[in-house]
Tab-separated table of C-alpha atoms and ligand atoms in Angstrom:
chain	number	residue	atom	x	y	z
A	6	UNK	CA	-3.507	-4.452	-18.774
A	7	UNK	CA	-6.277	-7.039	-18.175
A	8	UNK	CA	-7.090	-7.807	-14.691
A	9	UNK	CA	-6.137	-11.475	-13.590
A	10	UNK	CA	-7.899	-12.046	-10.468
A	11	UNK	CA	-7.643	-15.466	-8.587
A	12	UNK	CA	-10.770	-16.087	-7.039
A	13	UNK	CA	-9.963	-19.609	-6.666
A	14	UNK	CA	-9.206	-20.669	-2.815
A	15	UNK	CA	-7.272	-24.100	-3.473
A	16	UNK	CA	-4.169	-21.890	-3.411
A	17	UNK	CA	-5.321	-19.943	-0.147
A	18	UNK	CA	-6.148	-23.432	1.178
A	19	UNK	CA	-2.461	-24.940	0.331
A	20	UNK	CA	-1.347	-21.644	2.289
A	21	UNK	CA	-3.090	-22.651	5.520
A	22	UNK	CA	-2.233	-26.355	5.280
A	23	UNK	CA	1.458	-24.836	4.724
A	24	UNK	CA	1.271	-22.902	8.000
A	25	UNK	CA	-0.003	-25.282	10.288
A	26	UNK	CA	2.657	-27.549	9.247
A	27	UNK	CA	5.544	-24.562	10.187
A	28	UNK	CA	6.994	-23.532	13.350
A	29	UNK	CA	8.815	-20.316	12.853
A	30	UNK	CA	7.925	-17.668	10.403
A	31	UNK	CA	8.978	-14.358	9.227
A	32	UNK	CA	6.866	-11.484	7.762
A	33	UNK	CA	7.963	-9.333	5.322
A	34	UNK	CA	6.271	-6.461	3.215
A	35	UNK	CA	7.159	-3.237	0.311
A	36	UNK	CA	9.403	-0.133	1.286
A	37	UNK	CA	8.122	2.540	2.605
A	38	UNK	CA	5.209	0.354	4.426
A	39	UNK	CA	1.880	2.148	4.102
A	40	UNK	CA	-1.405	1.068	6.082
A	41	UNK	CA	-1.850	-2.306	4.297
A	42	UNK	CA	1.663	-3.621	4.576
A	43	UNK	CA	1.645	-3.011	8.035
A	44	UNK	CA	-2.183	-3.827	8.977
A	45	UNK	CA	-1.463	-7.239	6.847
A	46	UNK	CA	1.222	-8.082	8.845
A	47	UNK	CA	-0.033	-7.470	12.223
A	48	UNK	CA	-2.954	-8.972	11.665
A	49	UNK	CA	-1.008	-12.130	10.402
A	50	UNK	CA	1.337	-11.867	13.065
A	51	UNK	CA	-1.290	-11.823	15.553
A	52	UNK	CA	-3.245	-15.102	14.228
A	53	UNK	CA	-0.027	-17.043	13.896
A	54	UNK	CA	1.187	-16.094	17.571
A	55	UNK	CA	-2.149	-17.156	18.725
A	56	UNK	CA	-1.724	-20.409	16.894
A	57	UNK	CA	1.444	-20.501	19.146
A	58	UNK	CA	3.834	-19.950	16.476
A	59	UNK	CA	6.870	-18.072	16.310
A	60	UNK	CA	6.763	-14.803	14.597
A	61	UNK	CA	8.931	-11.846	13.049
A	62	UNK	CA	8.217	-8.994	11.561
A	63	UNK	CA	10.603	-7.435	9.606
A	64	UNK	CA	10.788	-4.286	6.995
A	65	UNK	CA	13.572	-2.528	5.078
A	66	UNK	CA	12.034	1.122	6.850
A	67	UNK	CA	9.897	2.115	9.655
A	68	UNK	CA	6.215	2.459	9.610
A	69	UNK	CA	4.707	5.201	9.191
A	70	UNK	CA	4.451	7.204	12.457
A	71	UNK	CA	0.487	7.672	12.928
A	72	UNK	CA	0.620	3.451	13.235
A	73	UNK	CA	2.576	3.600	16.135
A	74	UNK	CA	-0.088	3.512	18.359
A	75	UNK	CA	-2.059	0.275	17.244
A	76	UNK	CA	-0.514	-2.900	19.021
A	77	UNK	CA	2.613	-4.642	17.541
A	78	UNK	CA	3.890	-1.875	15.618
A	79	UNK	CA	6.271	-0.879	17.607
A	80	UNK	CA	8.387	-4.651	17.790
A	81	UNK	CA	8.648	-4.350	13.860
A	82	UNK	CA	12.286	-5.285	13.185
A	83	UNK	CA	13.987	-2.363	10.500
A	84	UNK	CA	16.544	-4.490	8.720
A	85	UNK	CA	18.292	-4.841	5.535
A	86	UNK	CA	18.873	-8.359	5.569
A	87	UNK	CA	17.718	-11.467	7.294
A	88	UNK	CA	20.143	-14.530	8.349
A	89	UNK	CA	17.373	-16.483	9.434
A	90	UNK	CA	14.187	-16.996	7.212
A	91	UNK	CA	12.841	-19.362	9.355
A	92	UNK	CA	10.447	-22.427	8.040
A	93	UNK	CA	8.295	-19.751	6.206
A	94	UNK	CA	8.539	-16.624	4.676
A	95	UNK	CA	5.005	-14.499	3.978
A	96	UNK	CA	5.104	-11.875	2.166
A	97	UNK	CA	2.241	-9.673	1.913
A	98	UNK	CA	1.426	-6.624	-0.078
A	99	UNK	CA	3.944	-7.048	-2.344
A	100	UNK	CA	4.125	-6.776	-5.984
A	101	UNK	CA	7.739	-7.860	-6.770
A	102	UNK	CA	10.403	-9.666	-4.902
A	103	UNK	CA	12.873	-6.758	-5.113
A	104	UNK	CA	10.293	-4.378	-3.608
A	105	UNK	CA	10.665	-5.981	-0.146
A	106	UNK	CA	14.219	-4.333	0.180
A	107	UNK	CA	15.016	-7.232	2.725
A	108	UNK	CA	17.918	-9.453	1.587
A	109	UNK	CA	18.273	-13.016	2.871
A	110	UNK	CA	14.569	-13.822	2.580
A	111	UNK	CA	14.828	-15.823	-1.006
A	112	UNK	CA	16.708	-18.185	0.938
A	113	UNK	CA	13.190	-19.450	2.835
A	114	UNK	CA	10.144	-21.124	1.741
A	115	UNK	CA	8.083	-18.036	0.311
A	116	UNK	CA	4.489	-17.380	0.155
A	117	UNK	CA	3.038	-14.361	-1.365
A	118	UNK	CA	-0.148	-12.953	-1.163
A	119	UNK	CA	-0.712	-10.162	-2.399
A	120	UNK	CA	-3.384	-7.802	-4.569
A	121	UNK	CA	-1.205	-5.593	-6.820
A	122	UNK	CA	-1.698	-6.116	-10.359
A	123	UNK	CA	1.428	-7.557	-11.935
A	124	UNK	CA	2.380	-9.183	-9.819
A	125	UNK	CA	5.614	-11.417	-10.258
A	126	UNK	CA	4.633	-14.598	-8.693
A	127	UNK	CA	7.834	-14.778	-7.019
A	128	UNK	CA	6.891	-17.711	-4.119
A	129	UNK	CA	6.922	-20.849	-3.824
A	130	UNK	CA	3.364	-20.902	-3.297
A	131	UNK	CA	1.289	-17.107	-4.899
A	132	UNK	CA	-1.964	-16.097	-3.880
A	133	UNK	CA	-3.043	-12.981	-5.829
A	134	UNK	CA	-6.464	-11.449	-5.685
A	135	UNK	CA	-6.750	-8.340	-7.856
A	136	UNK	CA	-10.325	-8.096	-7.308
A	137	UNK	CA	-9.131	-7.492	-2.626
A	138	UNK	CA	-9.541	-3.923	-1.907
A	139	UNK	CA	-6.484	-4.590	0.091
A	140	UNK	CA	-4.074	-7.260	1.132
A	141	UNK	CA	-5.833	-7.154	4.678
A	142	UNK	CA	-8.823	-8.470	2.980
A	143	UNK	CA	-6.986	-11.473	1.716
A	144	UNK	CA	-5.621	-12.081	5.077
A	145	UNK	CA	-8.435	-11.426	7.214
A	146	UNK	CA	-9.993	-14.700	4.849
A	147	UNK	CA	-6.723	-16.712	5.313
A	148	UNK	CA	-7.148	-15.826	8.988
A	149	UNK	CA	-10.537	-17.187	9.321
A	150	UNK	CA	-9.556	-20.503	7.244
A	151	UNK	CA	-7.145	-21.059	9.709
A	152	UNK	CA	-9.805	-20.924	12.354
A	153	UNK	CA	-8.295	-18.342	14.418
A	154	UNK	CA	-10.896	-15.720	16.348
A	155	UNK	CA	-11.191	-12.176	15.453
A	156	UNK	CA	-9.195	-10.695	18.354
A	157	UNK	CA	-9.726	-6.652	18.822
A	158	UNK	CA	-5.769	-6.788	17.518
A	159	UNK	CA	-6.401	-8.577	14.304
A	160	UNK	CA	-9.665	-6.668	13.709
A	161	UNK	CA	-7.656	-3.351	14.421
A	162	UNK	CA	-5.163	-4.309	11.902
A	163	UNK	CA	-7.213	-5.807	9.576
A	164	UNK	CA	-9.360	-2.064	9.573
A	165	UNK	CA	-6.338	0.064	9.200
A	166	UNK	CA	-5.481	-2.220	5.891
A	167	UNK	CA	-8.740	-1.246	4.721
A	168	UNK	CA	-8.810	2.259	5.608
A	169	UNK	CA	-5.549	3.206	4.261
A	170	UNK	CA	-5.772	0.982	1.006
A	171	UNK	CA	-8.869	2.262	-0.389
A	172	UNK	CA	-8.293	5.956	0.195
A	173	UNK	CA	-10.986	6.117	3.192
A	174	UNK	CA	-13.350	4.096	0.989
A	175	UNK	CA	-12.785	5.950	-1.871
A	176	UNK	CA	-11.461	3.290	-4.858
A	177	UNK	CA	-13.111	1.903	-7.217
A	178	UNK	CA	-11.977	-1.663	-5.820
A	179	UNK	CA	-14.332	-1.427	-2.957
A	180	UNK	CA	-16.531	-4.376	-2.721
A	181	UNK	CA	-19.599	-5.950	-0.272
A	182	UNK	CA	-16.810	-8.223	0.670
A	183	UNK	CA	-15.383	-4.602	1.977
A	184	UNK	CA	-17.915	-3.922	4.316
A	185	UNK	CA	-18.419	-7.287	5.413
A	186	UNK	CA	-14.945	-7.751	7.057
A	187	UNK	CA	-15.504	-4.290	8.270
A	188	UNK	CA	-19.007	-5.121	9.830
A	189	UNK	CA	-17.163	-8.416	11.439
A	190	UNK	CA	-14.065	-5.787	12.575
A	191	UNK	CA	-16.515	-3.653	14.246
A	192	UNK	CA	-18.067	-6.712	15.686
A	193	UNK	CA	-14.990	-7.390	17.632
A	194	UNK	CA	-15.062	-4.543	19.063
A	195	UNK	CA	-12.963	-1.921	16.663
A	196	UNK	CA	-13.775	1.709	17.088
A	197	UNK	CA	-13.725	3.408	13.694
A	198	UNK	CA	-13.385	6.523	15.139
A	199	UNK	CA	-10.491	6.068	17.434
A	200	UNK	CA	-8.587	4.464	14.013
A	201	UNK	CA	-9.690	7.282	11.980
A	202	UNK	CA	-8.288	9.907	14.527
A	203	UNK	CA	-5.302	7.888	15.410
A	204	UNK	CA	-3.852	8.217	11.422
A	205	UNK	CA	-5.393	11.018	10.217
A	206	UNK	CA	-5.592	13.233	13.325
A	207	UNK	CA	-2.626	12.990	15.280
A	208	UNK	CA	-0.266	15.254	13.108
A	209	UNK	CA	2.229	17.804	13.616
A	210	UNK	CA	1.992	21.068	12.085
A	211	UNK	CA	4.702	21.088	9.893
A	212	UNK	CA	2.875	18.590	7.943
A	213	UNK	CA	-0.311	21.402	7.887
A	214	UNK	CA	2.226	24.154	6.855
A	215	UNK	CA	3.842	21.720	3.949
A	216	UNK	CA	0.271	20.406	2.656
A	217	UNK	CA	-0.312	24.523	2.060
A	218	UNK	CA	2.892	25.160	0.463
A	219	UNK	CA	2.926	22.396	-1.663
A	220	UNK	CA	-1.060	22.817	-2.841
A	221	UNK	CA	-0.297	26.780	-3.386
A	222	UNK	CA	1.921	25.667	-6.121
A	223	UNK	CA	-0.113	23.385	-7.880
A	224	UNK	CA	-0.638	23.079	-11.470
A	225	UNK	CA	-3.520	22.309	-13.452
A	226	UNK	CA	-3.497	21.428	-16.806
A	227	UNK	CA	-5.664	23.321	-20.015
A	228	UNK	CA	-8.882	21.336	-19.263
A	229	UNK	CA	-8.707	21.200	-15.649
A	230	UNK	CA	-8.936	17.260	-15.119
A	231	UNK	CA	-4.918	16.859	-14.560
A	232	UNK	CA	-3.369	18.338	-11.019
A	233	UNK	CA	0.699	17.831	-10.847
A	234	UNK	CA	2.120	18.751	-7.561
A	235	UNK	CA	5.882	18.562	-6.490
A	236	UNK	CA	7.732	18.676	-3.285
A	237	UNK	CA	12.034	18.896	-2.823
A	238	UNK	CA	13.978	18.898	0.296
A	239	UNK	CA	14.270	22.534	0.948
A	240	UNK	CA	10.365	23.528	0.763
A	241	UNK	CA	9.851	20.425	3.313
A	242	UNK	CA	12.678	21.587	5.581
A	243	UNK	CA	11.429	25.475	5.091
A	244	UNK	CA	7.706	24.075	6.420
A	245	UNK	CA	9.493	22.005	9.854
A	246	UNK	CA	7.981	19.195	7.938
A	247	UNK	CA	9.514	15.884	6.396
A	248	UNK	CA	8.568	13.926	3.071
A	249	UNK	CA	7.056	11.261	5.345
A	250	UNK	CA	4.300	14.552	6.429
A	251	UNK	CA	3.200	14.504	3.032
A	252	UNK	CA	1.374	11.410	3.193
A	253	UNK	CA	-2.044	11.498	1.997
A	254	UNK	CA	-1.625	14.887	0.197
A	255	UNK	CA	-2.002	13.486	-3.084
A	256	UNK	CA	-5.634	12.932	-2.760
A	257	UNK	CA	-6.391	16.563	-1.718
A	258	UNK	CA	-6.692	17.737	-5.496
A	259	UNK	CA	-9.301	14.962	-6.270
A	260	UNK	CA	-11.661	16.589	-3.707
A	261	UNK	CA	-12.174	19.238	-6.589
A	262	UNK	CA	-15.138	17.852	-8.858
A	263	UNK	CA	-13.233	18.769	-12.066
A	264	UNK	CA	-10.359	17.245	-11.288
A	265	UNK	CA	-9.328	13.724	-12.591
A	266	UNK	CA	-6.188	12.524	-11.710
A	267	UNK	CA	-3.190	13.920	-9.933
A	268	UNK	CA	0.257	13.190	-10.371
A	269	UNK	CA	2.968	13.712	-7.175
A	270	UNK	CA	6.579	14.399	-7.688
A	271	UNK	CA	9.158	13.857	-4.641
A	272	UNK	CA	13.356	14.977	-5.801
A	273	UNK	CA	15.107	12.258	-3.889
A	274	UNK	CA	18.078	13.423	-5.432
A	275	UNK	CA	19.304	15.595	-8.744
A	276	UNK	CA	17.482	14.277	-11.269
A	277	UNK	CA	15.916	11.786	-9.476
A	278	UNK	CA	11.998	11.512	-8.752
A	279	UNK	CA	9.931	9.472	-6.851
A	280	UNK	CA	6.368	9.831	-8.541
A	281	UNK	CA	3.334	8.864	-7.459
A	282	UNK	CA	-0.220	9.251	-9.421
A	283	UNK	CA	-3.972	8.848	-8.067
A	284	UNK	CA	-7.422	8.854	-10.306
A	285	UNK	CA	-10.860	8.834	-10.647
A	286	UNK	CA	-13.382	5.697	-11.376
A	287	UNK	CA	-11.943	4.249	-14.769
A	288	UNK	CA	-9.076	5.856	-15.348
A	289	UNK	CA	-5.625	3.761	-15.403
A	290	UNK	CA	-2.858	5.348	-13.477
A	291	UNK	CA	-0.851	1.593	-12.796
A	292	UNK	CA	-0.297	1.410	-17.050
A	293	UNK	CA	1.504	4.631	-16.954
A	294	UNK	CA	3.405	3.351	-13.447
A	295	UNK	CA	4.595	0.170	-15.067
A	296	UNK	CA	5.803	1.850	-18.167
A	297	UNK	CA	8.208	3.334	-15.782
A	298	UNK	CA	8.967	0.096	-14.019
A	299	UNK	CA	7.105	1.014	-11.157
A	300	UNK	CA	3.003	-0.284	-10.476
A	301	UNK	CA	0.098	-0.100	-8.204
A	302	UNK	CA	-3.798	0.015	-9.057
A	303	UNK	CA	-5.714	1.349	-11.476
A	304	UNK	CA	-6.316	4.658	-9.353
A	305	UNK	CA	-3.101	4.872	-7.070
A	306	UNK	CA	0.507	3.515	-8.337
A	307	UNK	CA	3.735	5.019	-8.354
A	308	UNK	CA	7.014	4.671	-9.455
A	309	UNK	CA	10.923	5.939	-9.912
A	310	UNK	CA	11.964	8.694	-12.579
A	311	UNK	CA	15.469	10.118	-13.757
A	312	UNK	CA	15.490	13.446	-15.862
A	313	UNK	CA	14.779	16.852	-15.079
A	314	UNK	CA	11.728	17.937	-13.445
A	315	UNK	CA	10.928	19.739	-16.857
A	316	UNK	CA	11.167	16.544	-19.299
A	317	UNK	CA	9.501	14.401	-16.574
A	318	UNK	CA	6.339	16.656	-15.711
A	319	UNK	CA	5.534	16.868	-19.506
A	320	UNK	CA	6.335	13.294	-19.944
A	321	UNK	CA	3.741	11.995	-17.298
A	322	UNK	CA	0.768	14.774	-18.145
A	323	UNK	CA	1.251	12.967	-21.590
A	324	UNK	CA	0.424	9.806	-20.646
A	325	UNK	CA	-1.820	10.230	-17.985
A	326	UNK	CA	-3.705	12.618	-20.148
A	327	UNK	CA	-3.787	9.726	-22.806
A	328	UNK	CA	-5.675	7.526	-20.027
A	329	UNK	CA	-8.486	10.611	-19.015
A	330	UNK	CA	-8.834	10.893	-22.847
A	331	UNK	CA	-9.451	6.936	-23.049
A	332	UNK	CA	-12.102	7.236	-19.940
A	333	UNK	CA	-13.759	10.114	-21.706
A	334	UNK	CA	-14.100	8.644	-24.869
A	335	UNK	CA	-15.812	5.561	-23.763
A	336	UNK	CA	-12.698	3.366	-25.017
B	406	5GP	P1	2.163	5.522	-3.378
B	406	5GP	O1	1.875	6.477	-4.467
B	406	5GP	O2	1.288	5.748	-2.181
B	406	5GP	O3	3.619	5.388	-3.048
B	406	5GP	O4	1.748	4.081	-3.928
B	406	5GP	C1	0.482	3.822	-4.493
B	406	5GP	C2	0.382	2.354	-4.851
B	406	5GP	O5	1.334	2.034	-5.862
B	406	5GP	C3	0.682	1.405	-3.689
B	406	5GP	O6	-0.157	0.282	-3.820
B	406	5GP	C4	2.124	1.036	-3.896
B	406	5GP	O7	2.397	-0.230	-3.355
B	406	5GP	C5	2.263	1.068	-5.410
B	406	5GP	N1	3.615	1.527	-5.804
B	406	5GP	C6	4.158	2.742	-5.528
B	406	5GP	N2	5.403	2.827	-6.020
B	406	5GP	C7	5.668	1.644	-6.623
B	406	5GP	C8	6.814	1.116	-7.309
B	406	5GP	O8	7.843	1.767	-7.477
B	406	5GP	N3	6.706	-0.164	-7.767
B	406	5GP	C9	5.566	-0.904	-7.617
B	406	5GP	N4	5.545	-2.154	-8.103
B	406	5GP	N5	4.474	-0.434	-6.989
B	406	5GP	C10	4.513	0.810	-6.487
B	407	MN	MN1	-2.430	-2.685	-0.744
């Protein structure tokens, strides 16, 4: 897939004259909200209160629990369906209209603004940025065009976005624009540390026990460049941990030199997979996602399976073995 990046801020610029003009707004981001779809928010719904709008923040699930901490996260709305869109609907960190899992919000005046590649466009008014290390990027610049300050809440949010999106400041999609906003986070008064601690070191052991179990079974394919991992209800229960605990465990495996890319499978139910696939500098794991009707980035996407865990696993080493091979041969 090519990479169709939007650098042009006329759109970004129609969003802010959009907002001023609007009274009451509701946010909206993907399933399972990860770091991004909740720092983008927060730090969205922050700027727009302090404009003295009217602001909610709904999601079809919970955050993730390390987030409860930073401020707002708590007053997110879990909901299935809105009545009310309000005079604006922004969605944020979302590739596809469906993906927000919220019904009732087609029914408002839709902005999206998002960084996933492919996505659908599905707003009245689309501001997508492949070349944003994470959504909060985009709306930490949306934030400043709408000339509100960088309050320690925004720049909290705004750093967790960034944090969570790029693997610790791991992806390839890092840029100086990264570290800027970071500088200007800091700036206001953010303490990295106190972030970093609050989402990666405030776990229960169950999680520790079910990272172990899960790596002890890990395979690695003939040339040692491919890690698959899997994780079902019972070993999770076994470890006093949940599927939410196994958060970040994907990107254990690409601490070993050798290793490329890893590919995650999650039984939701028989025959039925949630997968989700992380690489190394070139190599494309969002093709192989979108195949499957799923998507992401170039080195973290995931997606939605059927089959058994036999077909699937030989299924995905195939293709994702096709992409290493592509990297390695210079294609
Ligand atoms: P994760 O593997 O952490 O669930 O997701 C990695 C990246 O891929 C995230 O940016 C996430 O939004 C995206 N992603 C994961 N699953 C899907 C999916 O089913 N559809 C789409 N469009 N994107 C996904
Ligand atoms: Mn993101």
């Amino acid at each position: 897939m090519t990479t169709t990046t939007t650098t042009d801020t006329s759109v970004r610029d129609r969003i802010a004259e959009e907002i001023r003009k609007r009274q009451r707004f509701v946010l909206s981001s993907h399933v399972r909200p990860d770091g991004d779809a909740i720092g983008s928010q927060l730090a969205m719904a922050f700027a727009l209160r302090h404009l003295g709008k009217t602001v909610r923040v709904v999601n079809c699930d919970m955050p993730p629990s390390p987030m409860l901490v930073f401020p707002g996260v708590a007053e997110i709305e879990v909901a299935q369906r809105v009545d009310d869109p309000g005079d604006a609907v922004i969605i944020m960190e979302c590739g596809d209209f469906a993906r927000t899992g919220v019904a009732g919000l087609d029914r408002g005046f839709v902005i999206n603004i998002d960084h996933h590649l492919g996505n659908t466009m599905y707003g009245a008014l689309n501001w997508f940025d492949a070349s944003a290390a994470a959504c909060g990027e985009m709306v930490f610049d949306l934030i400043q065009k709408l000339g509100v300050p960088l309050t320690p809440e925004i720049a909290t949010h705004t750093y967790v976005a960034i944090l969570t999106d790029t693997g610790s400041f791991h992806y390839s999609s890092i840029s100086s624009r990264t570290f800027d906003i970071c500088r200007q986070c800091v700036e206001a008064g953010l303490d990295p540390p106190a972030v970093a601690r609050s989402i990666f070191d405030s776990n229960n052991l169950g999680r520790l026990k079910l990272f172990g179990a899960v790596l002890s079974r890990m395979e690695l394919d003939a040339s040692g460049r491919l890690a698959t991992v899997w994780v079902d209800r019972a070993l999770a229960r076994n470890c006093g941990g949940t599927y939410e605990d196994t958060e970040g465990l994907i990107n254990l495996p690409l601490t070993v030199k050798e290793i490329q890319a890893v590919v995650f499978f999650k039984e939701q139910g028989p025959d039925d997979w949630r997968i989700s696939m992380r690489s190394k500098g070139e190599i494309d794991v969002n093709s192989v996602a979108t195949e499957f009707g799923g998507g992401g980035h170039k080195n973290a996407a995931g997606c939605s399976a059927t089959g058994t865990f036999a077909e699937l696993t030989a299924l995905f080493r195939k293709k994702i073995t096709e992409q290493i091979d592509k990297v390695s041969a210079g294609v």
